[in-house]
Short mmCIF file of N, CA and C in Angstrom, two decimals:
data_model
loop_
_atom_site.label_atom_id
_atom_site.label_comp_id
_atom_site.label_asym_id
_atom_site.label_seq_id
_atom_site.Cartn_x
_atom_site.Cartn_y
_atom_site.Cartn_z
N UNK W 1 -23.58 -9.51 -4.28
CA UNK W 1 -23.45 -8.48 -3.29
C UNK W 1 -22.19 -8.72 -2.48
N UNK W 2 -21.54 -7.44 -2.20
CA UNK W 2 -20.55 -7.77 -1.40
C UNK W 2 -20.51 -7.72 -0.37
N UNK W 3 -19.47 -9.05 0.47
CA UNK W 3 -19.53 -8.56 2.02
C UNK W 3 -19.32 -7.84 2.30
N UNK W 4 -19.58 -7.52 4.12
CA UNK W 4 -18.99 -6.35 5.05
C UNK W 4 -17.79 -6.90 4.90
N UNK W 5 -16.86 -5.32 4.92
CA UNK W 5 -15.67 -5.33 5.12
C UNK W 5 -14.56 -5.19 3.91
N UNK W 6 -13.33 -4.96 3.87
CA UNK W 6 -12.97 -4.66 2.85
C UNK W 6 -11.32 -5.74 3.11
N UNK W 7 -10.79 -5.71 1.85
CA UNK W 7 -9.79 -6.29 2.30
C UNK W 7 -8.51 -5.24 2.05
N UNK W 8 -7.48 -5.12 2.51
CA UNK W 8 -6.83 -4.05 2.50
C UNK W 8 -5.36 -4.57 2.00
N UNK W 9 -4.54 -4.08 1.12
CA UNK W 9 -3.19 -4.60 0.82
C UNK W 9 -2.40 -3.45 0.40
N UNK W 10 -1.18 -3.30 0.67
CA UNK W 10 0.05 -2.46 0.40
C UNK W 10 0.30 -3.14 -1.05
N UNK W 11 0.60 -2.05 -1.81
CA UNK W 11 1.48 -2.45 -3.16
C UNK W 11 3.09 -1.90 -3.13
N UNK W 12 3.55 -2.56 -3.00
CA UNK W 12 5.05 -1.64 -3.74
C UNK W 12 5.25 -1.78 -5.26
N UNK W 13 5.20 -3.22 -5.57
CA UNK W 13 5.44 -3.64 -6.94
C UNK W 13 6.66 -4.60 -6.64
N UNK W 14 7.59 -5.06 -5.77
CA UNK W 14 8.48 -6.01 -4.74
C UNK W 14 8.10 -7.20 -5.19
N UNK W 15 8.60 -7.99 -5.39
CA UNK W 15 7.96 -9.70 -5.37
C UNK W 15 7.41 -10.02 -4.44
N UNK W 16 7.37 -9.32 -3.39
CA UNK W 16 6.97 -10.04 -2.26
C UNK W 16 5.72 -9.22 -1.79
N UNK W 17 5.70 -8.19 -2.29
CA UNK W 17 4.54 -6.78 -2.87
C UNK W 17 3.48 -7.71 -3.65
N UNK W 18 4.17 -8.04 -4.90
CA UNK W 18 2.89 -8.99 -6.12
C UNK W 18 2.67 -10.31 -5.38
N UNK W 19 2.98 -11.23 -4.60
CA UNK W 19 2.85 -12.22 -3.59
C UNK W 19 1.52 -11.81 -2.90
N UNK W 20 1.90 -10.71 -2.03
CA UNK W 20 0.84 -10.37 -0.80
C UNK W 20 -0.85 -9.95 -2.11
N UNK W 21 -0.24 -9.04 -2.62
CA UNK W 21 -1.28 -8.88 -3.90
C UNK W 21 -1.97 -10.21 -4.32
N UNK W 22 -1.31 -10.83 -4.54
CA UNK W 22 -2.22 -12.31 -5.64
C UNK W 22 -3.12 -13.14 -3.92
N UNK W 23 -2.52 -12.71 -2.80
CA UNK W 23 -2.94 -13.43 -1.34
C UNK W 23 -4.26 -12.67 -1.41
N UNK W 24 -3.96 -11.10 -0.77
CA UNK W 24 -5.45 -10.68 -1.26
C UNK W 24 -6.22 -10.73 -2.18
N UNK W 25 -6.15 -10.46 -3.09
CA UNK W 25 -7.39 -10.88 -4.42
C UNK W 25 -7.87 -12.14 -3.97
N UNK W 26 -6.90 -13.14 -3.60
CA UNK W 26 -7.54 -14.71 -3.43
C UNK W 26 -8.77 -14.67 -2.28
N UNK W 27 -8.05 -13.46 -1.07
CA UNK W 27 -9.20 -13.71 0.01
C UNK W 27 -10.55 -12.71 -0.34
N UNK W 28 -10.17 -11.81 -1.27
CA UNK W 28 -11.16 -10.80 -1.50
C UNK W 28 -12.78 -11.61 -2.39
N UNK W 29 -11.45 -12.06 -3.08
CA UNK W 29 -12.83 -12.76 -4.32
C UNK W 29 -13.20 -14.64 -3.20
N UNK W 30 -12.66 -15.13 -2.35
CA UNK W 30 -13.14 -16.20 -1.82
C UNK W 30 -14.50 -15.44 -0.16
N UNK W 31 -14.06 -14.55 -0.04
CA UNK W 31 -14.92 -14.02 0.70
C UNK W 31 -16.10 -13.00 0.26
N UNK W 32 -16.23 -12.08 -1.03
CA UNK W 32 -17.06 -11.93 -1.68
C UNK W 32 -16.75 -9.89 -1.18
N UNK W 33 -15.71 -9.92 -0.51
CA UNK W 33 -15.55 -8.46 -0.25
C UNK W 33 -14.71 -7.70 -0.85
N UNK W 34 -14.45 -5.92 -1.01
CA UNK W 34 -13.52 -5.61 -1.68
C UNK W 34 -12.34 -5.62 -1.93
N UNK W 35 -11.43 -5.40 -2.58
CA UNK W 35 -10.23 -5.26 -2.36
C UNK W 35 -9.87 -3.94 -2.75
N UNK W 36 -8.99 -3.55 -1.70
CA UNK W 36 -8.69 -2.03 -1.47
C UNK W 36 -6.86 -2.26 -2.03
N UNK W 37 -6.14 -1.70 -2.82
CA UNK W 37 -4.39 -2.05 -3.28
C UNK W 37 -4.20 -0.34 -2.84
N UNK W 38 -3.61 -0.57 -1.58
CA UNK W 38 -3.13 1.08 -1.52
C UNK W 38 -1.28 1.24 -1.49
N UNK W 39 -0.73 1.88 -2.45
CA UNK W 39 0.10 2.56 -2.75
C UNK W 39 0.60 3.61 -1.93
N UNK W 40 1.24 3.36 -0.89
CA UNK W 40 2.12 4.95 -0.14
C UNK W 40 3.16 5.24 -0.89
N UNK W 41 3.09 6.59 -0.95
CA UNK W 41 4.68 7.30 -1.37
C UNK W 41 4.93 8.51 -0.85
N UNK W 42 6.23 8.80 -0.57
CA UNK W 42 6.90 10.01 -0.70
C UNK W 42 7.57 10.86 -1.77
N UNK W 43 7.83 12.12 -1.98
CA UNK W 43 8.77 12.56 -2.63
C UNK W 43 10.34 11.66 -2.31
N UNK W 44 10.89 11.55 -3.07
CA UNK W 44 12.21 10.46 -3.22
C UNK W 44 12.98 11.25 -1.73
N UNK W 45 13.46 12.55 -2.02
CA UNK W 45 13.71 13.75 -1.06
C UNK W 45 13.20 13.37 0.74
N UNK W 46 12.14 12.85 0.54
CA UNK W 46 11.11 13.07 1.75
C UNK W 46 10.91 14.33 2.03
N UNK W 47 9.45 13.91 2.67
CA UNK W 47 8.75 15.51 3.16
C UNK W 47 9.10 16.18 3.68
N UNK W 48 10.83 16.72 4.40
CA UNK W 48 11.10 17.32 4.99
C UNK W 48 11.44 18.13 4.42
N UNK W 49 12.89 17.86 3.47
CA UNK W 49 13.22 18.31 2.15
C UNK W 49 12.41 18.99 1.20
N UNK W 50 11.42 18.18 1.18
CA UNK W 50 10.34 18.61 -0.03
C UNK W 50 9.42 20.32 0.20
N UNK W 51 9.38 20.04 1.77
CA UNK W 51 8.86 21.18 2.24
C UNK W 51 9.64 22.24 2.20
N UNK W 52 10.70 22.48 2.15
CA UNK W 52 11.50 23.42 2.53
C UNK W 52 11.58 24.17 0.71
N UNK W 53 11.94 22.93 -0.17
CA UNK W 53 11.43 23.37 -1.36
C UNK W 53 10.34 23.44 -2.10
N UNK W 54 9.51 23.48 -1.96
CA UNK W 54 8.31 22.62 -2.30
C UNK W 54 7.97 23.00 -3.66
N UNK W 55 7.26 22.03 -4.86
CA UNK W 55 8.02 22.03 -6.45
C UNK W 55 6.20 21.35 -6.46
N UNK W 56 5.17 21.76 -6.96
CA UNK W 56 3.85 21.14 -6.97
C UNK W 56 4.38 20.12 -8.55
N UNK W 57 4.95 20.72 -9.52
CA UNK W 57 5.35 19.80 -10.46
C UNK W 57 5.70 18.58 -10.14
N UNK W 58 6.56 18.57 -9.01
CA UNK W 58 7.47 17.45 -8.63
C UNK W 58 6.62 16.17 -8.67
N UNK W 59 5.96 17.42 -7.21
CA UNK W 59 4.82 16.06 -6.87
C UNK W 59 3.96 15.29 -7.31
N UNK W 60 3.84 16.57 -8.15
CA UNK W 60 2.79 15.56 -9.39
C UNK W 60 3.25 14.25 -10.08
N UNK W 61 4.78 14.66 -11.07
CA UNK W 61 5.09 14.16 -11.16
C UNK W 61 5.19 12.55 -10.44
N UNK W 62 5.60 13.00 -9.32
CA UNK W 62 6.30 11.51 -8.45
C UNK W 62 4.43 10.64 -8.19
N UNK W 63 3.51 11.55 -7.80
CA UNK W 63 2.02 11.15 -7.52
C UNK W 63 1.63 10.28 -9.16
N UNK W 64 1.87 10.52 -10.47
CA UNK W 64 1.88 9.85 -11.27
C UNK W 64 2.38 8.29 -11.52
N UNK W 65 4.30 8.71 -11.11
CA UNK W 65 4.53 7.63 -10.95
C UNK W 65 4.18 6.08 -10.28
N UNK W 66 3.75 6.88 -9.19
CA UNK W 66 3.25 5.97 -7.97
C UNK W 66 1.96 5.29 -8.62
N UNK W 67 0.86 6.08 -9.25
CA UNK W 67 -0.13 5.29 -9.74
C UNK W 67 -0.17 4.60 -11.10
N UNK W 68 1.22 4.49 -11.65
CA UNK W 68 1.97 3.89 -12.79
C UNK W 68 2.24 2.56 -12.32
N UNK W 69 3.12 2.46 -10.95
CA UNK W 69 3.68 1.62 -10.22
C UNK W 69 2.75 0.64 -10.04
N UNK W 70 1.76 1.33 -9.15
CA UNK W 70 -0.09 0.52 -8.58
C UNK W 70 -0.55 -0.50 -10.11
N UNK W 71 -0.46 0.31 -11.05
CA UNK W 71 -0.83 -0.67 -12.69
C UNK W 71 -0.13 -1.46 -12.79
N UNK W 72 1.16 -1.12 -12.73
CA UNK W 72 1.99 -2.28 -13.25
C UNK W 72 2.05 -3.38 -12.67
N UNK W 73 2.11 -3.15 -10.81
CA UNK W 73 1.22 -4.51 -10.10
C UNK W 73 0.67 -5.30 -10.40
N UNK W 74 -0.73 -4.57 -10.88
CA UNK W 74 -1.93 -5.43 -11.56
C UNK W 74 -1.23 -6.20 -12.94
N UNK W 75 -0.58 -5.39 -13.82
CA UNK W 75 -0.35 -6.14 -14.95
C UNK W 75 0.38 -7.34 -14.55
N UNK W 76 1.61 -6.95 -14.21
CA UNK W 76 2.12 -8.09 -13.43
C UNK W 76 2.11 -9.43 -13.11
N UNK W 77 0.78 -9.07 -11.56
CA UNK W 77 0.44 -9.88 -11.07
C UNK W 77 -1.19 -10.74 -11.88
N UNK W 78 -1.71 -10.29 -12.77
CA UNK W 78 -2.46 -10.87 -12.96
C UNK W 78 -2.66 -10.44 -14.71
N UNK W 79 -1.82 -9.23 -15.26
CA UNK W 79 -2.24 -8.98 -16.63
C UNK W 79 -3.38 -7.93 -16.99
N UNK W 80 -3.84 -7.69 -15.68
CA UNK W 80 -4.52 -6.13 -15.42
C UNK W 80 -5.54 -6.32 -13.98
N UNK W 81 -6.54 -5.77 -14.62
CA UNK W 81 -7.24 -6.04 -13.01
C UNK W 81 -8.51 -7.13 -13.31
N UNK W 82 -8.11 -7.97 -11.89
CA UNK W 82 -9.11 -8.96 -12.02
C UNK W 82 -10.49 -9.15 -12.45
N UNK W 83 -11.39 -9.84 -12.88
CA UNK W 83 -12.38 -9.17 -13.44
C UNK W 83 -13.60 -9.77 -12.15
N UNK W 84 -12.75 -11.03 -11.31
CA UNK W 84 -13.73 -11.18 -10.59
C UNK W 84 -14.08 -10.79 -9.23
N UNK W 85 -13.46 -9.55 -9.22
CA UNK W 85 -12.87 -9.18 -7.57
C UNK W 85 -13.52 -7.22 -7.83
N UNK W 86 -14.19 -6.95 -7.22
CA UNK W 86 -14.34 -5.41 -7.33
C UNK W 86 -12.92 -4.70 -6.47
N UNK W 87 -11.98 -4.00 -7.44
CA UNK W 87 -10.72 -3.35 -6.57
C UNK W 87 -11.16 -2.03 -6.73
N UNK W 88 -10.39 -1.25 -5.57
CA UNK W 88 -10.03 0.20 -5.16
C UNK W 88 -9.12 0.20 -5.35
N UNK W 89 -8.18 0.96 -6.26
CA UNK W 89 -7.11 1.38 -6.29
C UNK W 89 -6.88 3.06 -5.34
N UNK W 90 -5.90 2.84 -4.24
CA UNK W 90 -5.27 4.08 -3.66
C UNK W 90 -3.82 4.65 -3.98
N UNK W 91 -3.94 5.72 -4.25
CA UNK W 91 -2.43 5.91 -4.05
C UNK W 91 -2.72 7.32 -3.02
N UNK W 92 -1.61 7.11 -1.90
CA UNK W 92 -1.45 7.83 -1.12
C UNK W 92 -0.32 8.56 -0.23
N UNK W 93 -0.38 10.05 -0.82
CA UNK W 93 0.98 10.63 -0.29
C UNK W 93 1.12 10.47 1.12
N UNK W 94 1.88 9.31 1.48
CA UNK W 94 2.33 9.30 3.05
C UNK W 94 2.95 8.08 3.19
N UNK W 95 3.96 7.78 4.37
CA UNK W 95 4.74 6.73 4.57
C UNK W 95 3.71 5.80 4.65
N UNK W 96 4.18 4.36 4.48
CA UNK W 96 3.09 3.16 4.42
C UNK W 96 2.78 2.74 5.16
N UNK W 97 3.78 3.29 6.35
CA UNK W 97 3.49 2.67 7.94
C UNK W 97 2.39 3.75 8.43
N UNK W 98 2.24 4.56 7.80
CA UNK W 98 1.04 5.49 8.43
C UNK W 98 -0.63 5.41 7.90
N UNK W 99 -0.52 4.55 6.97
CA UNK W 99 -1.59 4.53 6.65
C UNK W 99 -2.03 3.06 5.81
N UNK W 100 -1.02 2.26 6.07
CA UNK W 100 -1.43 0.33 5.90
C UNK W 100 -1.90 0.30 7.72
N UNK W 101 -2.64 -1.17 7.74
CA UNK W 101 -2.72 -1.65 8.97
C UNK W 101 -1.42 -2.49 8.77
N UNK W 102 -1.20 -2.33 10.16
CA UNK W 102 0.62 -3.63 10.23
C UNK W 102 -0.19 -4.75 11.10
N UNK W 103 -1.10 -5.17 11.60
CA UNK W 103 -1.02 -5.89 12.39
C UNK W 103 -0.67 -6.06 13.84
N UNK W 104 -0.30 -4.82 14.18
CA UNK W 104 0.27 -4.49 16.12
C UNK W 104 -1.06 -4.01 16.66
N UNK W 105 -0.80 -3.79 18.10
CA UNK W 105 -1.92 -3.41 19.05
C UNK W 105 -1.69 -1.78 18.87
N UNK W 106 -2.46 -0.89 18.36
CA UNK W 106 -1.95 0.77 18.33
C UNK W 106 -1.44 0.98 19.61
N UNK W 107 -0.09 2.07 19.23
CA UNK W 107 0.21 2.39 20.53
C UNK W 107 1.75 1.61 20.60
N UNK W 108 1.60 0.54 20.06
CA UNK W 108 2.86 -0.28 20.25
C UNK W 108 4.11 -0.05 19.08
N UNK W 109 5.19 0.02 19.16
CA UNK W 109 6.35 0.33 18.47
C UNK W 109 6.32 -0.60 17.37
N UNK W 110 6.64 -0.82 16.43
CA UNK W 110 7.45 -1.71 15.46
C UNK W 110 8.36 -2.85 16.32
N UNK W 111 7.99 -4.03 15.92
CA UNK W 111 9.28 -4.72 16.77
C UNK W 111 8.82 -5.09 18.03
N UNK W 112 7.79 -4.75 18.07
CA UNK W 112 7.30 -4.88 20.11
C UNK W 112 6.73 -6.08 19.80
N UNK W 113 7.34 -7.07 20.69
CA UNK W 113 6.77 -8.39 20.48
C UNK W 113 6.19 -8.26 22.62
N UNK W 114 5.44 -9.35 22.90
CA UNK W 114 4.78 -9.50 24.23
C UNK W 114 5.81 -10.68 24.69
N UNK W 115 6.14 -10.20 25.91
CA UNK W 115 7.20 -10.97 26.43
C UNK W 115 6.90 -12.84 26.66
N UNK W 116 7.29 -13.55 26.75
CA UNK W 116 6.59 -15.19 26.29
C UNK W 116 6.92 -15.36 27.91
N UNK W 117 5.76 -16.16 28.42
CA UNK W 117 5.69 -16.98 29.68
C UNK W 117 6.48 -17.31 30.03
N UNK W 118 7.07 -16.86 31.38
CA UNK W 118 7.89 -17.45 32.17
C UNK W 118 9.41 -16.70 31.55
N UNK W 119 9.08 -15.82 31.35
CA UNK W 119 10.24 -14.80 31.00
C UNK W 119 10.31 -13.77 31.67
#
């Protein structure tokens, strides 16, 4: 049975993408909870662009790629998907900063660090 909670990881496919990847699986399957590999993308264009033209082929297209990308991760990083870890694969049209957790307090900018004592 799995624990509460899920574990959550960004893929790009980056070395440092398949790194954070092989980190989660390790905590997913040592803690007994899921692992969630979510994939953000845009049209190459971005959505601003994209809107003004908007091409449903495109997107498809590029929405393919992206969950091409998410596999090749797995192959990658482990030769497909783990067998001892239950994964979610996401792919999701939107910047990654909008829909990974980063680790900040919401509300706070990118870069906002808390000023250190006696400063």
């Amino acid at each position: 049975m799995a624990a509460a909670g899920q574990v959550v990881v960004g893929v790009s496919g980056s070395l440092a993408g398949l790194a954070a990847l092989r980190t989660a699986v390790r905590a997913a399957r040592s803690s007994g909870r899921v692992l969630v590999a979510v994939l953000a993308w845009e049209p190459p264009e971005g959505e601003v662009l994209h809107a003004r033209n908007p091409d449903s082929a495109w997107a498809a297209r590029c929405a393919r790629e992206a969950a091409a990308r998410l596999d090749r991760a797995f192959e990658e990083a482990f030769g497909g998907t783990p067998s001892e870890v239950t994964v979610v694969r996401r792919v999701v049209r939107a910047r990654p900063d909008r829909v990974l957790p980063t680790g900040r307090a919401p509300g706070r900018p990118p870069g906002h660090r808390r000023p250190r004592e006696g400063s």
